[in-house]
PDB file of C-alpha atoms and ligand atoms in Angstrom:
ATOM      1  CA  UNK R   1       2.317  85.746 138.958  1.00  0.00           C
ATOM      2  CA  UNK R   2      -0.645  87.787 140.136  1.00  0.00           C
ATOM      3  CA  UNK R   3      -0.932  86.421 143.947  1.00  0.00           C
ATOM      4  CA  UNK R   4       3.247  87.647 144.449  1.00  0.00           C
ATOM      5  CA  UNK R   5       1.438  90.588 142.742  1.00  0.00           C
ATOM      6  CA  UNK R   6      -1.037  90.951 145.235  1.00  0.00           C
ATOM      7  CA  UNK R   7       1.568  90.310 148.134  1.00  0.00           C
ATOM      8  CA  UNK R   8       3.875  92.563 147.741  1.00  0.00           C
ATOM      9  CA  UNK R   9       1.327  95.501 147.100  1.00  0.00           C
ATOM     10  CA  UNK R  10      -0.180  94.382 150.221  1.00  0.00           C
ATOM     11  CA  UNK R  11       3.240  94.404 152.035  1.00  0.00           C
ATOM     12  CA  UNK R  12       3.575  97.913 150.918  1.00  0.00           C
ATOM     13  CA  UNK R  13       0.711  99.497 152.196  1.00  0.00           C
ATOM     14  CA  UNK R  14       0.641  97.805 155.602  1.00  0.00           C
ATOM     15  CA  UNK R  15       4.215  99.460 155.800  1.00  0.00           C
ATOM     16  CA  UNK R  16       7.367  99.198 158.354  1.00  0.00           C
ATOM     17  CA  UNK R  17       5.848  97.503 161.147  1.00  0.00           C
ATOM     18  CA  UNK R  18       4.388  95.151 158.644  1.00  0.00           C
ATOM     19  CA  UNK R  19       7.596  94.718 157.713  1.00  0.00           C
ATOM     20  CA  UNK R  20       8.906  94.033 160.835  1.00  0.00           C
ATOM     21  CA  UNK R  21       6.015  91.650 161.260  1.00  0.00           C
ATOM     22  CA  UNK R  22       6.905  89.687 157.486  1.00  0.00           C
ATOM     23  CA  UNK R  23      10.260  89.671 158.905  1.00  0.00           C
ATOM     24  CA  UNK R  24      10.430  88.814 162.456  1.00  0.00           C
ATOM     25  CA  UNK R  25       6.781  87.070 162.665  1.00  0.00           C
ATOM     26  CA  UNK R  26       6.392  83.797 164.245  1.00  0.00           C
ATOM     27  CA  UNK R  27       6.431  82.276 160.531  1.00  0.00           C
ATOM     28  CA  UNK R  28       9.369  83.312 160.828  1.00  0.00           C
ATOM     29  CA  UNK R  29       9.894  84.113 156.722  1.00  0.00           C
ATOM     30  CA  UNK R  30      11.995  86.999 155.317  1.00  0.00           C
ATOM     31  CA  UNK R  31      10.468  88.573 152.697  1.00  0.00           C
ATOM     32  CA  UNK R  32      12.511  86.427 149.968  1.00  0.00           C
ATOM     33  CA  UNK R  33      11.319  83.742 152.141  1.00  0.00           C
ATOM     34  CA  UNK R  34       7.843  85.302 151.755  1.00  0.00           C
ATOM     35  CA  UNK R  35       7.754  85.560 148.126  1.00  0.00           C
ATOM     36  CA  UNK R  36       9.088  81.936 147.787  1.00  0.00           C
ATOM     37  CA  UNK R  37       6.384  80.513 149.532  1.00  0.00           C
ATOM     38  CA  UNK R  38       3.787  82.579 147.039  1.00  0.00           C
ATOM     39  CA  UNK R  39       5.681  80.762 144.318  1.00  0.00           C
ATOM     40  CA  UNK R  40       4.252  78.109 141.994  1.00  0.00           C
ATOM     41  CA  UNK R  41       5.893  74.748 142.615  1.00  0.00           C
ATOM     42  CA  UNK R  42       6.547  74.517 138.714  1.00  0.00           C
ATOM     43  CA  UNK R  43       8.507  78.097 138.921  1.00  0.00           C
ATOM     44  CA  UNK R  44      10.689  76.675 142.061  1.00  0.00           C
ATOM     45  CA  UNK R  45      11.766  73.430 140.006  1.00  0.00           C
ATOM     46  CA  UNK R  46      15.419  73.559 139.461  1.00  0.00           C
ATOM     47  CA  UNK R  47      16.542  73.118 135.971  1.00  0.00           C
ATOM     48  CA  UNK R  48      19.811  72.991 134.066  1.00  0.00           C
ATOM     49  CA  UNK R  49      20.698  75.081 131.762  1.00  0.00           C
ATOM     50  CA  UNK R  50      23.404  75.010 129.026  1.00  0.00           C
ATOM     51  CA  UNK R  51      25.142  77.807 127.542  1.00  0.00           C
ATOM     52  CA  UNK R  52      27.832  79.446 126.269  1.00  0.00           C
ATOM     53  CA  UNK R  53      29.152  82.876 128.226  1.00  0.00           C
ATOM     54  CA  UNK R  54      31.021  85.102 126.901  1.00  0.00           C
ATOM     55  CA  UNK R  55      32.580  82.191 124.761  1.00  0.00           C
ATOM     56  CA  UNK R  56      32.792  80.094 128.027  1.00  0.00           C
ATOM     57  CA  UNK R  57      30.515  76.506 127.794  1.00  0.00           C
ATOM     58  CA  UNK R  58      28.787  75.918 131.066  1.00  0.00           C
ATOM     59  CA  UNK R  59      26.059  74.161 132.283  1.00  0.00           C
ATOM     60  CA  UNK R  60      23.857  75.846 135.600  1.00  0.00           C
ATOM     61  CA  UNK R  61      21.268  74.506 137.997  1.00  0.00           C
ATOM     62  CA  UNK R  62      18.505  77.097 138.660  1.00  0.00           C
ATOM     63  CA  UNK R  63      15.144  77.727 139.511  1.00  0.00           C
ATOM     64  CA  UNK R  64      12.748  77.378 136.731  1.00  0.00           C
ATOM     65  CA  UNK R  65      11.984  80.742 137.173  1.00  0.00           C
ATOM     66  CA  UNK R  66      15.049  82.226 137.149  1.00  0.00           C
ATOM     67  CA  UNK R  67      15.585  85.337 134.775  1.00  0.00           C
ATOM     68  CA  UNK R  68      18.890  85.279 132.691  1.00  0.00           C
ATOM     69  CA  UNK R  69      19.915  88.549 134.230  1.00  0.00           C
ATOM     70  CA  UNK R  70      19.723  86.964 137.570  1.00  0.00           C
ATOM     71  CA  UNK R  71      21.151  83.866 135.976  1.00  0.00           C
ATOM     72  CA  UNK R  72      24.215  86.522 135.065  1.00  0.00           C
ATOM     73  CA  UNK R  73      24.685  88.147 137.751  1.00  0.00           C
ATOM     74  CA  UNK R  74      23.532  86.175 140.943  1.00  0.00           C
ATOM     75  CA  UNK R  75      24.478  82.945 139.917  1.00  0.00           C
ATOM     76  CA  UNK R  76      27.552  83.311 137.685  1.00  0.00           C
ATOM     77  CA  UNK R  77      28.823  86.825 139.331  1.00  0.00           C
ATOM     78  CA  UNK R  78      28.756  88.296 135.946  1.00  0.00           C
ATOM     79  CA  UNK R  79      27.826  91.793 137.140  1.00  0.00           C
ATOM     80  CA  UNK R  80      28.519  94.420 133.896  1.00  0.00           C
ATOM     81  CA  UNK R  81      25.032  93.319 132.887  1.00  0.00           C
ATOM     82  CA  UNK R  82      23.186  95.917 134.844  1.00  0.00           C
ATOM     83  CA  UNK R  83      19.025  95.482 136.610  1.00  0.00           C
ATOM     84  CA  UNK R  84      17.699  98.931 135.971  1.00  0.00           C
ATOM     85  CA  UNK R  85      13.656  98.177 135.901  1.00  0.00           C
ATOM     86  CA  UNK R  86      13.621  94.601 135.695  1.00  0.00           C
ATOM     87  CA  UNK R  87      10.301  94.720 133.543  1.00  0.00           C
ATOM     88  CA  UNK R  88      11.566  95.346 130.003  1.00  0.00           C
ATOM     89  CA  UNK R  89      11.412  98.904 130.050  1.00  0.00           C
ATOM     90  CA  UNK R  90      14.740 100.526 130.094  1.00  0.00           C
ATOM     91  CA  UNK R  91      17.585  98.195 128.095  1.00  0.00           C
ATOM     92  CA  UNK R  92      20.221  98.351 130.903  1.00  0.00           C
ATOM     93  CA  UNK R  93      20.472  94.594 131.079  1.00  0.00           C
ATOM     94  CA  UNK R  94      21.061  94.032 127.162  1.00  0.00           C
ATOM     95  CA  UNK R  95      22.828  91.312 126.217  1.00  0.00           C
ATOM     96  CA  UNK R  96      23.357  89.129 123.262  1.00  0.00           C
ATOM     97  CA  UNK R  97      21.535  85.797 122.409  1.00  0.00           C
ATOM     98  CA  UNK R  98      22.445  84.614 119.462  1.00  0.00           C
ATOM     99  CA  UNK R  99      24.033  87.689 118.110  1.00  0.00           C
ATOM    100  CA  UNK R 100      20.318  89.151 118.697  1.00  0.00           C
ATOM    101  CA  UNK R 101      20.071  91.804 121.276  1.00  0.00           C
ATOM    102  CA  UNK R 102      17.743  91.152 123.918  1.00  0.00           C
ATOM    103  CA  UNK R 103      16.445  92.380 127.644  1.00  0.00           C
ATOM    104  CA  UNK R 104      17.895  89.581 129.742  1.00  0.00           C
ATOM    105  CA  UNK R 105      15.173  90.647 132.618  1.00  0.00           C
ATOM    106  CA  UNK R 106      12.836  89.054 130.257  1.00  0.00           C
ATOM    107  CA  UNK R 107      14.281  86.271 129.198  1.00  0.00           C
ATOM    108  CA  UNK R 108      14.281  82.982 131.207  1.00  0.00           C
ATOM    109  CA  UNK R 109      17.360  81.569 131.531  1.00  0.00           C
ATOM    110  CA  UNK R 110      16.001  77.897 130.791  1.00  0.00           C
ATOM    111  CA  UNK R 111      14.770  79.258 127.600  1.00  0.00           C
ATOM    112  CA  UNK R 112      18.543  80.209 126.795  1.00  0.00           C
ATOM    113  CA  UNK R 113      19.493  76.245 126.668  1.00  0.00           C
ATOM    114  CA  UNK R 114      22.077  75.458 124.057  1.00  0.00           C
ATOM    115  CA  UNK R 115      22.106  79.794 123.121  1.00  0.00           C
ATOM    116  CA  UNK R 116      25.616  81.728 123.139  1.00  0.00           C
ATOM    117  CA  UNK R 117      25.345  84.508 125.316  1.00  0.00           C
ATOM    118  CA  UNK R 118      27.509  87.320 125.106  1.00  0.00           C
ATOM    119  CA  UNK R 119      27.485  90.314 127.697  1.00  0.00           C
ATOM    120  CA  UNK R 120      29.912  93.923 128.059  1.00  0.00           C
ATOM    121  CA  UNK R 121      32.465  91.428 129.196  1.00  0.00           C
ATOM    122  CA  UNK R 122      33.084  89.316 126.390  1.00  0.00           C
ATOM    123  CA  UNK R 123      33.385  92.300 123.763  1.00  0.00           C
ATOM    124  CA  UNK R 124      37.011  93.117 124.213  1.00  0.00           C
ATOM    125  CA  UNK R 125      39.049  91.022 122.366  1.00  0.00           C
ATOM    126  CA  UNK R 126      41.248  87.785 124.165  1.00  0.00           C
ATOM    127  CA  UNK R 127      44.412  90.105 124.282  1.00  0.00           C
ATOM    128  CA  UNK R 128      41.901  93.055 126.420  1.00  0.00           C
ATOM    129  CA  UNK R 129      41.916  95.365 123.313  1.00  0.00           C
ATOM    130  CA  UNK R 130      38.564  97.133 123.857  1.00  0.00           C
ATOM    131  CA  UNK R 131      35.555  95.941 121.160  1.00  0.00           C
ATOM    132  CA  UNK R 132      36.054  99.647 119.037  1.00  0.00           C
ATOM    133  CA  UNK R 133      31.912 100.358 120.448  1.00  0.00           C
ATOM    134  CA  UNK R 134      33.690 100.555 123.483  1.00  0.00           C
ATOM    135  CA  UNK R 135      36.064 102.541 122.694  1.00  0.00           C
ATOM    136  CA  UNK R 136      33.983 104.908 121.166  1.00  0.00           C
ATOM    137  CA  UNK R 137      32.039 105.602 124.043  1.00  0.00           C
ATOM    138  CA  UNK R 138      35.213 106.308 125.764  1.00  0.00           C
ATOM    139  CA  UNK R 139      36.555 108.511 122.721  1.00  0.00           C
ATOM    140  CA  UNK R 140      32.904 110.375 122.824  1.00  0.00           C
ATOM    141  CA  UNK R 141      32.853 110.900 126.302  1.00  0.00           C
ATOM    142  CA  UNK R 142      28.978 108.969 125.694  1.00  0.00           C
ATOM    143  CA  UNK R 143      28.534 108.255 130.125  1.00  0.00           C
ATOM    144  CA  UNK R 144      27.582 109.938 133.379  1.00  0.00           C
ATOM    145  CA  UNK R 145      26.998 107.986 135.828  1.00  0.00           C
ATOM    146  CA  UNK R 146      27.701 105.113 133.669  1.00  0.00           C
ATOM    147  CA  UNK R 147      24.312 103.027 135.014  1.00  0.00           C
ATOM    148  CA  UNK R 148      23.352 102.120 131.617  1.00  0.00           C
ATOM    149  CA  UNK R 149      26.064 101.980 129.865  1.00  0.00           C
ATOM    150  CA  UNK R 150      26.926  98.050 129.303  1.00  0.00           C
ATOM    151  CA  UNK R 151      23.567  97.504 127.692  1.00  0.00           C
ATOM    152  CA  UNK R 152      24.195 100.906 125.277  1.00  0.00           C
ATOM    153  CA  UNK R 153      27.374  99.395 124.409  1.00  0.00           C
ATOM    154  CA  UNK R 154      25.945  95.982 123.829  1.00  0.00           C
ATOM    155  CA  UNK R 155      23.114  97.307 121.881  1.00  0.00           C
ATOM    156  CA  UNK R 156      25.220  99.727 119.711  1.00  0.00           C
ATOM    157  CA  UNK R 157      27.305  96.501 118.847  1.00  0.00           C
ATOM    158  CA  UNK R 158      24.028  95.040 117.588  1.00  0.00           C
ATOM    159  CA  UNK R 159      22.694  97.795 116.110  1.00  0.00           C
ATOM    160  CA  UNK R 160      25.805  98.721 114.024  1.00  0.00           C
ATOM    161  CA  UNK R 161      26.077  94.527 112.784  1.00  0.00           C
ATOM    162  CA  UNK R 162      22.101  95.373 112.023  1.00  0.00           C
ATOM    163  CA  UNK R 163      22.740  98.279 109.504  1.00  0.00           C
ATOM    164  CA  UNK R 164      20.708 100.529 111.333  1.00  0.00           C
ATOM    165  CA  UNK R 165      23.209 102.929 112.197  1.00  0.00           C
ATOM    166  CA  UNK R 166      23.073 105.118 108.917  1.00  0.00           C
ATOM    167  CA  UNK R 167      22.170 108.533 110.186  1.00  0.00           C
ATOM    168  CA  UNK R 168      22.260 110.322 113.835  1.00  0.00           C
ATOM    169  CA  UNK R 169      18.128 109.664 113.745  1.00  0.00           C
ATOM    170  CA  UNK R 170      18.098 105.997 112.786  1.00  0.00           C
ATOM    171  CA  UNK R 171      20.559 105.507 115.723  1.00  0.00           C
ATOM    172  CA  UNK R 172      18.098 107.333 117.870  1.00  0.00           C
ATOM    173  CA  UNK R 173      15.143 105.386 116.781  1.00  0.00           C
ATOM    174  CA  UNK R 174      17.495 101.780 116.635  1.00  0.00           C
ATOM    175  CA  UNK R 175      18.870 102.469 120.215  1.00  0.00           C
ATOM    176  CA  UNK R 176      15.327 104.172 121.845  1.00  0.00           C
ATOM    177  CA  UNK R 177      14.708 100.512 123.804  1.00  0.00           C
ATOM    178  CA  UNK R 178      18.038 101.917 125.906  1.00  0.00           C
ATOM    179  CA  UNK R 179      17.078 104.763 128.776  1.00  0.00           C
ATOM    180  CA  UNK R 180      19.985 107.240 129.856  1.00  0.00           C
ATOM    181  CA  UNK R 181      18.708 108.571 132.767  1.00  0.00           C
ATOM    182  CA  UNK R 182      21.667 111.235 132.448  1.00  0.00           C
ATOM    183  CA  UNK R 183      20.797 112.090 128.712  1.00  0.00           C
ATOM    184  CA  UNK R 184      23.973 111.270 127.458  1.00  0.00           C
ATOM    185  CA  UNK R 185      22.199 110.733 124.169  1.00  0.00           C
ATOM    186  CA  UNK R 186      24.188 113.165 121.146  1.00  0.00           C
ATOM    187  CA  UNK R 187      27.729 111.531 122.559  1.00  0.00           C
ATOM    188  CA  UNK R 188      25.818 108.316 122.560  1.00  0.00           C
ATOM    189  CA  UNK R 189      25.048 108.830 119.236  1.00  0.00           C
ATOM    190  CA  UNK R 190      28.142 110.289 118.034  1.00  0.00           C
ATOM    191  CA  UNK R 191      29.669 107.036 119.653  1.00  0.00           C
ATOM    192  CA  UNK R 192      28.010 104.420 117.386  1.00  0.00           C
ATOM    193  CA  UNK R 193      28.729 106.443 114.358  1.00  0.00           C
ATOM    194  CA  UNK R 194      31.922 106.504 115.217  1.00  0.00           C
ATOM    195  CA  UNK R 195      32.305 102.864 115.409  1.00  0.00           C
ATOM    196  CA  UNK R 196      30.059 102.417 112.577  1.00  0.00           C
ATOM    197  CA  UNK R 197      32.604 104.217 110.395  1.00  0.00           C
ATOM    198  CA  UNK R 198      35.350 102.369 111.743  1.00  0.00           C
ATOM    199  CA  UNK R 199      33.393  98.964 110.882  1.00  0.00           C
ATOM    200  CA  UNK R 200      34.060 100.371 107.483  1.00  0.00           C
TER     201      UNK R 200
HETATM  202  S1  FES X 301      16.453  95.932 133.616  1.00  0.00           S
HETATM  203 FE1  FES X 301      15.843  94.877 131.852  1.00  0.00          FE
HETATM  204  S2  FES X 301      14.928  96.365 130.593  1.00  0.00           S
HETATM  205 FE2  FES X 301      15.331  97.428 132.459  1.00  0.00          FE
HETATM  206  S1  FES X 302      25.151 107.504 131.805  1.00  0.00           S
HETATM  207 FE1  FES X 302      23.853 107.669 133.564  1.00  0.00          FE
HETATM  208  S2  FES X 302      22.072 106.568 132.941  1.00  0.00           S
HETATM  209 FE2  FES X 302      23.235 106.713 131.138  1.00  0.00          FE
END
């Protein structure tokens, strides 16, 4: 969307009293408001989508350009599924589709139609005992601040069911699309071979 692009690079450098101007002007738009208006009528068309959450069927009207992270946590209040940089870069906002990980900040929700979605909050089992990645990552102490932890876990799920967690340096290379900003990455790793061994 290169003219929302433009917009907001232009926003930036005319800086707070632009801002005051975007938001107060006699058009009157916030900034939201702003960026809606830049938006392609085919992106604002509302759509419905179908799917399966965490086990749950439901069907959701949305904009047609509606991310499924935002579909997750904006419109559904599913909030474990964590927006680190929203452009596909650092895994916080894994989640599965399909039993395939994926970076729900790329993915648009109408493209998830008829999928099964599962995010951190449909691992644990129906009676709360924790999916044993999760516990894992408790048992290896694998967190800081804990930002990025729901797509590790979510990953490390998929990445065990893959096969790819044979050795402490195929886990590193099979989890690299997930960032730790707090370089929790040995207990990390020491997590998923845990649970790998467990998976027997
Ligand atoms: S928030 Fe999706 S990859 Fe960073
Ligand atoms: S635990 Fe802080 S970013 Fe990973």
């Amino acid at each position: 969307m290169p003219s929302f692009a433009v917009t907001r690079r232009a926003f930036m450098r005319e800086g707070g009293a632009a801002a005051g101007a975007v938001i107060g002007g006699a058009a009157g738009l916030s900034v939201e408001g702003e960026v809606m208006a830049q938006t392609p009528l085919e992106f604002r068309t509302r759509m419905t989508t179908t799917m399966s959450v965490n086990r749950r069927p439901m069907s959701i009207s949305h904009e047609a350009r509606v991310s499924l992270l935002d579909l997750l946590r904006e419109h559904l209040q599913i909030t474990g599924t964590k927006k680190g940089c929203n452009e596909g870069a650092c895994g916080a906002c894994t989640v599965l589709l399909d039993g395939e990980r994926v970076n729900a900040c790329m993915t648009l929700a109408v493209s998830c139609d008829g999928a099964e979605i599962t995010t951190v909050e449909g691992l644990a089992g129906g009676d709360g005992v924790l999916h044993t990645v999760q516990q894992a990552f408790i048992d290896q102490d694998a967190f800081q601040c804990g930002y990025c932890t729901s797509g590790q876990v979510v990953s490390a799920v998929a990445c065990i069911r893959e096969g790819h967690a044979g050795s402490a340096a195929e886990i590193a290379e099979w989890m690299s699309g997930n960032i730790c900003r707090c370089a929790a990455y040995p207990q990390i790793v020491a997590a998923v071979r845990q649970a790998d061994r467990q998976r027997g």
